[in-house]
XYZ file of N, CA and C in Angstrom:
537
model
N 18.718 6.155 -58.228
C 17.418 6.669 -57.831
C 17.354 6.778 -56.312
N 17.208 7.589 -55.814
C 16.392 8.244 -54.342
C 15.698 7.185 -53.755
N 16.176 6.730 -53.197
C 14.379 5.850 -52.135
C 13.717 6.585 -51.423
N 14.379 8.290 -50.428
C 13.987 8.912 -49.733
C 12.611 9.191 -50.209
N 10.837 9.301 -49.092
C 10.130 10.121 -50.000
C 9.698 10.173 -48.144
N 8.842 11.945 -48.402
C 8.146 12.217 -46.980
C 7.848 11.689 -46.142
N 7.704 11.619 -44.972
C 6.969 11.188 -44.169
C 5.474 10.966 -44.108
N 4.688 10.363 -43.863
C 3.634 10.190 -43.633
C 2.797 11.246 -42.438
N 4.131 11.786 -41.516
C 3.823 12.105 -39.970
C 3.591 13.439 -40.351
N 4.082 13.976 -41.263
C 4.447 15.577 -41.526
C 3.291 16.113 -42.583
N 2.813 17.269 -41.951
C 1.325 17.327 -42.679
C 1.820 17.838 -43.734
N 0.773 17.662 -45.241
C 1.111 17.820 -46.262
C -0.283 18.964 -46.713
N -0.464 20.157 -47.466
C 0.779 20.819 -47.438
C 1.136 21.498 -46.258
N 1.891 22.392 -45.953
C 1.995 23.679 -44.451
C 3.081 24.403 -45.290
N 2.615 25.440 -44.510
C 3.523 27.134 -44.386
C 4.535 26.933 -43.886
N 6.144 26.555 -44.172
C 7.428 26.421 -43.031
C 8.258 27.398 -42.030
N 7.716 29.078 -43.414
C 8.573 29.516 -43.090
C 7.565 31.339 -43.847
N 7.773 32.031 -43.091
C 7.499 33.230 -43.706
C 8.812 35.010 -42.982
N 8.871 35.647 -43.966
C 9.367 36.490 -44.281
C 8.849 37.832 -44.908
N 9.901 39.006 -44.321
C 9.279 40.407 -45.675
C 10.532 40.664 -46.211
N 10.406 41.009 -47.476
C 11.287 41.601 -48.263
C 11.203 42.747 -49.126
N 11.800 42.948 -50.294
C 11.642 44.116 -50.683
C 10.499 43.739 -52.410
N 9.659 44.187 -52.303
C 8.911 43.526 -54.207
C 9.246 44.314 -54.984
N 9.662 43.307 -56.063
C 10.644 44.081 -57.412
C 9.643 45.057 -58.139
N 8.336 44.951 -57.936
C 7.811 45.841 -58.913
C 7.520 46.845 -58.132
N 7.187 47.181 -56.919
C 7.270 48.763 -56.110
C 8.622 48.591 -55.540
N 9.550 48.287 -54.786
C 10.387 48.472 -54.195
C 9.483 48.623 -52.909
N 8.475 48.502 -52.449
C 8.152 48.620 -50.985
C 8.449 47.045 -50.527
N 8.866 47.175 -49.002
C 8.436 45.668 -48.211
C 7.724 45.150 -48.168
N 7.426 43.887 -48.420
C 6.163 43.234 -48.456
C 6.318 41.680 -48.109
N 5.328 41.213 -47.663
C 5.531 39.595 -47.093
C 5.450 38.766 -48.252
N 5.912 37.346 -47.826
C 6.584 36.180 -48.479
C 5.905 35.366 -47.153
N 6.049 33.979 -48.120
C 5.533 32.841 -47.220
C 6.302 31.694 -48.238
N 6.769 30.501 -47.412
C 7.678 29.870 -47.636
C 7.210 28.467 -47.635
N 6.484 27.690 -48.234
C 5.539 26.502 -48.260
C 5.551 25.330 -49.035
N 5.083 23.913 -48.617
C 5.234 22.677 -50.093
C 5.077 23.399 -51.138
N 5.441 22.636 -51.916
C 4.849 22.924 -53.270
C 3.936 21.788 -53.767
N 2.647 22.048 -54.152
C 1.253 21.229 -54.395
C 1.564 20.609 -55.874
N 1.152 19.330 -55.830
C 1.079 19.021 -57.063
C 0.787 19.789 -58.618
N -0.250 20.701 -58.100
C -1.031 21.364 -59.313
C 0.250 22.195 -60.220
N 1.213 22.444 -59.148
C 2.626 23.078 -59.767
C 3.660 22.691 -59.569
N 3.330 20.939 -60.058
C 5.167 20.302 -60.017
C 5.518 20.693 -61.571
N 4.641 20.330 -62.527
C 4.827 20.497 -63.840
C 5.705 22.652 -64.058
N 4.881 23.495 -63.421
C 5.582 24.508 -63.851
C 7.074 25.081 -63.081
N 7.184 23.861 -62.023
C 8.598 24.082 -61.511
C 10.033 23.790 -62.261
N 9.276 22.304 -63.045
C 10.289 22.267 -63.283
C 10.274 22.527 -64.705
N 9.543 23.165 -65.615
C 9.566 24.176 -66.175
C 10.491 25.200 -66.410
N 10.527 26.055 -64.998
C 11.204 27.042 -64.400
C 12.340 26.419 -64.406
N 12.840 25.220 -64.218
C 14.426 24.269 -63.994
C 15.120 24.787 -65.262
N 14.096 24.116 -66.301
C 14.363 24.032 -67.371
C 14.741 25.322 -68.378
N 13.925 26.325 -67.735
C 13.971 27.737 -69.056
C 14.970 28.734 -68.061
N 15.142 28.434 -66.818
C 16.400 29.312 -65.884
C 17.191 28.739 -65.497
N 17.447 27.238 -65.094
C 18.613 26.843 -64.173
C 19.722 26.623 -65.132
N 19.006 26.051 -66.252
C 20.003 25.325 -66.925
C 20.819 26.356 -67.669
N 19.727 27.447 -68.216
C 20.786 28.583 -69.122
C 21.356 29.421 -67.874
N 21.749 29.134 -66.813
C 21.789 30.406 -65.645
C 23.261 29.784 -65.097
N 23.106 27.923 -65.162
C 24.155 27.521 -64.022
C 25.436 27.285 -64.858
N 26.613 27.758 -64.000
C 27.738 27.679 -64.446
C 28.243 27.022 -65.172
N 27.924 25.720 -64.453
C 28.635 24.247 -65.098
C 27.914 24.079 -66.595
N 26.668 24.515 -66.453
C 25.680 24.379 -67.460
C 26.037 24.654 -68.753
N 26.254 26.344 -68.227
C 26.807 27.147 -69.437
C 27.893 26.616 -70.049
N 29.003 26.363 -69.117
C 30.311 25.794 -69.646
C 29.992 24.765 -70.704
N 29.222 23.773 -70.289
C 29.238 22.576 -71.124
C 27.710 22.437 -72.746
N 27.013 24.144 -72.292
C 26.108 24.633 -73.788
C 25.409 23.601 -73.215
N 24.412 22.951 -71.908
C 23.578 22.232 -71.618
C 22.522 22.493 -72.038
N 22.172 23.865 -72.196
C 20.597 24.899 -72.877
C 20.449 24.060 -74.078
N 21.756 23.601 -74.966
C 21.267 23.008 -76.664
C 21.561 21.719 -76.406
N 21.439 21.176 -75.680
C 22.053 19.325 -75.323
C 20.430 18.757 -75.114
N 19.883 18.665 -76.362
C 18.115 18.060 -75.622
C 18.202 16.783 -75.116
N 19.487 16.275 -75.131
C 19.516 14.753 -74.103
C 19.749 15.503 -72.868
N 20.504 15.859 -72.428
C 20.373 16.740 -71.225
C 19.228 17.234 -71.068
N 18.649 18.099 -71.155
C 17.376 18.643 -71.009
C 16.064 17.856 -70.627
N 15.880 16.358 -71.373
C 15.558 15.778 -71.232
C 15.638 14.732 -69.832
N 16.885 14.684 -69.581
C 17.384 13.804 -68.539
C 17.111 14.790 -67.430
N 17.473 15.691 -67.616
C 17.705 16.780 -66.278
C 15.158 16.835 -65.913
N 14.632 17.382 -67.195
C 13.556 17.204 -66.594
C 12.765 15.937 -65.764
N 13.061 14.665 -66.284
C 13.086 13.253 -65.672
C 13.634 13.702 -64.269
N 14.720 14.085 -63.647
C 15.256 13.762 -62.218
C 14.606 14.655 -61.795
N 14.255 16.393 -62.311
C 13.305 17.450 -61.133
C 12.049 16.540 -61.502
N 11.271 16.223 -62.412
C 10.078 15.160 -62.331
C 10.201 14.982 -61.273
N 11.255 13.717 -60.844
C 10.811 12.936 -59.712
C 11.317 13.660 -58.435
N 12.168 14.464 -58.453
C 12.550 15.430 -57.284
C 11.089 16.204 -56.512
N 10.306 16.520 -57.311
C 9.370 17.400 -56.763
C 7.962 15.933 -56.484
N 7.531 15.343 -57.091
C 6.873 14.018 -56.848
C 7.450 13.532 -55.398
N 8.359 13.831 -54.924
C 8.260 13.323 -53.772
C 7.694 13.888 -52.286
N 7.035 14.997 -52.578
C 6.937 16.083 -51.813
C 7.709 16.635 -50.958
N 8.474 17.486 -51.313
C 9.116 17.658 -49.931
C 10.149 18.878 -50.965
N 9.404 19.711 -52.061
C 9.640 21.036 -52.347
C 9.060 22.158 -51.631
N 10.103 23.222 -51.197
C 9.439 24.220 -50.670
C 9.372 25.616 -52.043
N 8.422 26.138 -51.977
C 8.236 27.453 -52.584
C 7.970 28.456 -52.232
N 8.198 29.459 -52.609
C 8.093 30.974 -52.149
C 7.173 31.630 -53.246
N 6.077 32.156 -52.246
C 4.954 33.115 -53.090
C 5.142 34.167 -51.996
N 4.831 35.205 -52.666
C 4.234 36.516 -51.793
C 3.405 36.300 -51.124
N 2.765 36.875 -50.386
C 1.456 37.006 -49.627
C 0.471 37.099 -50.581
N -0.620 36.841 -50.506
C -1.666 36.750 -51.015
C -1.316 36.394 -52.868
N -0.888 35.726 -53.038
C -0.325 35.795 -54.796
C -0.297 33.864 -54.596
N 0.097 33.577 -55.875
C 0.430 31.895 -56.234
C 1.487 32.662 -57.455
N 2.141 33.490 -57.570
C 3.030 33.789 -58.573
C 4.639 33.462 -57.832
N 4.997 31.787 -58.428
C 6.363 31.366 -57.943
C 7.266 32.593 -57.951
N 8.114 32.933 -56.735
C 9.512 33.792 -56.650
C 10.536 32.990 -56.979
N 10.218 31.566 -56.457
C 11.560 30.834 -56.399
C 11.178 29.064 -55.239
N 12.237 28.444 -55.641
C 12.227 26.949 -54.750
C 13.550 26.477 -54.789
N 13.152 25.407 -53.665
C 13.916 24.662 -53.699
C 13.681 23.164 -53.636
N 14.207 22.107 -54.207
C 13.639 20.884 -54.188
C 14.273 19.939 -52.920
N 14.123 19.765 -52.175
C 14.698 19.043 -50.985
C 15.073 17.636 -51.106
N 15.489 16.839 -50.583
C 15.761 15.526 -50.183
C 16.740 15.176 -49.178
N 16.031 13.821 -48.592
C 16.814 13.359 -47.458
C 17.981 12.244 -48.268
N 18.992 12.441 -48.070
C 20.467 11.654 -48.339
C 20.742 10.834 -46.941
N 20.882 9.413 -47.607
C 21.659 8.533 -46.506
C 22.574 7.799 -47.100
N 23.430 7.898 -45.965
C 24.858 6.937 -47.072
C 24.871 6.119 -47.222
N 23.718 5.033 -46.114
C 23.010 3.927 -46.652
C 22.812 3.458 -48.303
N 22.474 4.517 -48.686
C 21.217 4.542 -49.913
C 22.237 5.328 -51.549
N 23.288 5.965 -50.219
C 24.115 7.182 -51.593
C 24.782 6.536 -52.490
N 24.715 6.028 -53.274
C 25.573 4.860 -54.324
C 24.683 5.309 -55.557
N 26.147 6.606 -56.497
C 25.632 6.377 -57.399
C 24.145 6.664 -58.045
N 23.923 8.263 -57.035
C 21.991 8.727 -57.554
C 21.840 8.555 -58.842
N 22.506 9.554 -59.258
C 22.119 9.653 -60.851
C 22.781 8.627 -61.514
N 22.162 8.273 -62.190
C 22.858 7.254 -63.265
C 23.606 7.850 -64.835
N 22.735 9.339 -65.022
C 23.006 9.540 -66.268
C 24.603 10.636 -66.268
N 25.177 9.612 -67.169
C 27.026 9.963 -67.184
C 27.010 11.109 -67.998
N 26.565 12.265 -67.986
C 26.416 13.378 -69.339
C 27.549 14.431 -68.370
N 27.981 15.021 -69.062
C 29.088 15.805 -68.109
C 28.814 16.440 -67.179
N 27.915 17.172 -67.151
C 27.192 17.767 -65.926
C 27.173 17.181 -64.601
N 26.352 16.166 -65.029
C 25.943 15.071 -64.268
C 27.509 14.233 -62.993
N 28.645 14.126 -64.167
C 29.690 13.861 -63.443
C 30.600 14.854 -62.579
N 30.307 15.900 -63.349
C 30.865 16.851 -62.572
C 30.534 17.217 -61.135
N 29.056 16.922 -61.205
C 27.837 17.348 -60.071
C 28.289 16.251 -58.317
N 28.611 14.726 -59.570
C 28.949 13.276 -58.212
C 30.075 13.776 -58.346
N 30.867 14.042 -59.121
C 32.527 14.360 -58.105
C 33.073 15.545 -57.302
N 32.220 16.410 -57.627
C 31.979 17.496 -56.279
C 31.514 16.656 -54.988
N 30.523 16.236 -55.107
C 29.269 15.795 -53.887
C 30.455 14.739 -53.106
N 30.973 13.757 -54.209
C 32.315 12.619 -53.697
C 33.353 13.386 -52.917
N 33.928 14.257 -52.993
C 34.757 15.124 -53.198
C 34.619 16.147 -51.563
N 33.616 16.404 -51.620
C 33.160 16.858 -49.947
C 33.124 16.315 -48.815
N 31.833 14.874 -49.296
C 31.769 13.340 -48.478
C 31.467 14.001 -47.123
N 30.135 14.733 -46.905
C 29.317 15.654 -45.981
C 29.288 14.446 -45.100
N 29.023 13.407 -45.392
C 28.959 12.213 -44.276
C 30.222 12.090 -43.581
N 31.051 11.948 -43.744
C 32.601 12.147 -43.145
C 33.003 13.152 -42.498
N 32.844 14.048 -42.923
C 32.821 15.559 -43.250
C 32.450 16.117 -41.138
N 31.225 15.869 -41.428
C 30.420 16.117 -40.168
C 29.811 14.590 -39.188
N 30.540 13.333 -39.311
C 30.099 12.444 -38.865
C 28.551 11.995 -38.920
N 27.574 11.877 -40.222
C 26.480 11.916 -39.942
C 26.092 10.964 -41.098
N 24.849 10.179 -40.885
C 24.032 8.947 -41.191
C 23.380 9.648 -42.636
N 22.848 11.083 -42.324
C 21.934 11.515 -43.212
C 21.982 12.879 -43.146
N 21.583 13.782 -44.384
C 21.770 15.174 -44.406
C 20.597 15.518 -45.401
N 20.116 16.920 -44.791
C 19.395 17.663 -45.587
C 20.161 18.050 -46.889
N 19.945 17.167 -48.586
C 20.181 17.813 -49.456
C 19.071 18.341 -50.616
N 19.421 18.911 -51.768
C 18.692 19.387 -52.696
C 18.723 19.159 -53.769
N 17.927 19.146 -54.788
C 18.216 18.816 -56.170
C 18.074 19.993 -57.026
N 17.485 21.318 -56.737
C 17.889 22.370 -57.261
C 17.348 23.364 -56.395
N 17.828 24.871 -56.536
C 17.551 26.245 -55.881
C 17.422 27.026 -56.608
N 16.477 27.784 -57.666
C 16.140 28.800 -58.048
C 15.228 29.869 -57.791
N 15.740 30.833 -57.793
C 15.239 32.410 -57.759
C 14.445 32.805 -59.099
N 13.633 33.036 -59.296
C 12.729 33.107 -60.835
C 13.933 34.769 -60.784
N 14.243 35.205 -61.929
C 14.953 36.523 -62.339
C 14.317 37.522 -61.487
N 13.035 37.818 -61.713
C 12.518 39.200 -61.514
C 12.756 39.408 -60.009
N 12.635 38.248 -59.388
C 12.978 38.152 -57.730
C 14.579 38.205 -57.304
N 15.379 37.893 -58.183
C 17.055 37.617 -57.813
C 17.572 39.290 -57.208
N 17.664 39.098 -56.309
C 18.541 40.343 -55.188
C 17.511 41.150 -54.350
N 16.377 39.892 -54.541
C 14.971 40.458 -52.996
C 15.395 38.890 -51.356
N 16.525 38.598 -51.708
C 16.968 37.684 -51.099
C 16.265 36.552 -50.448
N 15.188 36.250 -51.817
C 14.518 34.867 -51.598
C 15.300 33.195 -51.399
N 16.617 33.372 -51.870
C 17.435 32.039 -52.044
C 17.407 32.270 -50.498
N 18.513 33.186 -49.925
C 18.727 32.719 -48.505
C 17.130 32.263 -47.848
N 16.298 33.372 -47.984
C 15.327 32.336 -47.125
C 14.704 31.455 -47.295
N 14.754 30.588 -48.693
C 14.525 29.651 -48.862
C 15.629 28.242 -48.169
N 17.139 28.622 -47.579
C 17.538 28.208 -47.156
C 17.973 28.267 -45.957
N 16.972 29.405 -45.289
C 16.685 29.692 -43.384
C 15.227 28.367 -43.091
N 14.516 28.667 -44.563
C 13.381 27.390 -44.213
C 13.525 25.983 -43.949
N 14.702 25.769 -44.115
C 15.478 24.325 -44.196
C 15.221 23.834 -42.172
N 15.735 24.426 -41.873
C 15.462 24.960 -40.310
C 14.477 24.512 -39.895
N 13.213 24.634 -39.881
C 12.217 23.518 -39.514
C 11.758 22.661 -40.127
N 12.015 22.643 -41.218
C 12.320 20.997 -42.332
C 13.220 19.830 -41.947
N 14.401 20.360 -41.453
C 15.492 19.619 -40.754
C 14.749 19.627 -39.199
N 14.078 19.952 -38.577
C 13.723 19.883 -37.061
C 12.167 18.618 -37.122
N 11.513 18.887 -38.377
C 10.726 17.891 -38.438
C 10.808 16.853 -38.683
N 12.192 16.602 -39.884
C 12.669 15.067 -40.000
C 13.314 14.889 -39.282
N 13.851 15.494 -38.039
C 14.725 15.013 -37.351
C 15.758 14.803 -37.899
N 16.718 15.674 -38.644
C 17.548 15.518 -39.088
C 18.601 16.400 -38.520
């Protein structure tokens, strides 16, 4: 389990990051805004985890995670508490509350890195022996790093290039924790 949770110092919610892109239903440019995500929509994020990441992600597919309801189960428990900690950003259009896409953030210290997940389901191992396997702390000499617990693009948005700027927003997320 995570001990990381927000700061106290960092106002809750704010705008991090805004952008224009192209909207899938005219093809004209149009603005994006890049912001927490409010309680009122932790429940339909990870929702969204659940009915796109899992049938979408590689490893996922490989291992038929979509029909594994212990998986499914386990996987909604960790975005649960991923987004409960505040410190998800989301992407709405301008003037709309209709999710494009998020990302769930967290601060990693190697202090603390022993072993996040507990649950041994293949996914899950595959996921720590990548992360082992990099060792970003070594890697780049550093105490602590901006990581994530998931990045999705809702479909109708995938190739209006909401992922990257959901990961240009990182940028003053990392400048406010001082990270």
């Amino acid at each position: 389990m995570i001990k990381w949770k927000r700061p106290d110092n960092i106002p809750f919610p704010q705008v991090w990051w805004r952008f224009s892109a192209k909207d899938p239903d005219t093809g004209d440019t149009v603005d994006y805004r890049i912001e927490d995500l409010t309680e009122d929509r932790y429940e339909e994020v990870v929702d969204l985890m659940i009915k796109y990441f899992i049938p979408d992600e590689p490893i996922c597919i490989c291992l038929d995670n979509a029909n594994d309801a212990a998986f499914v189960a386990e996987s909604r428990e960790i975005w649960a508490q991923a987004v409960a900690r505040k410190f998800t950003l989301v992407c709405y259009k301008e003037n709309s509350r209709e999710i494009c896409g998020f990302n769930m953030l967290q601060v990693l210290r190697k202090s603390e890195d022993v072993n996040q997940v507990q649950i041994k389901r293949p996914a899950y191992i595959i996921f720590q022996f990548m992360k082992k396997k990099i060792d970003l702390y070594n890697r780049y000499n550093v105490d602590q790093f901006l990581g994530e617990a998931g990045l999705l693009t809702v479909p109708k948005y995938r190739g209006c290039g909401i992922a990257t700027e959901l990961l240009k927003a990182r940028v003053p997320v990392m400048k406010a924790l001082g990270v």
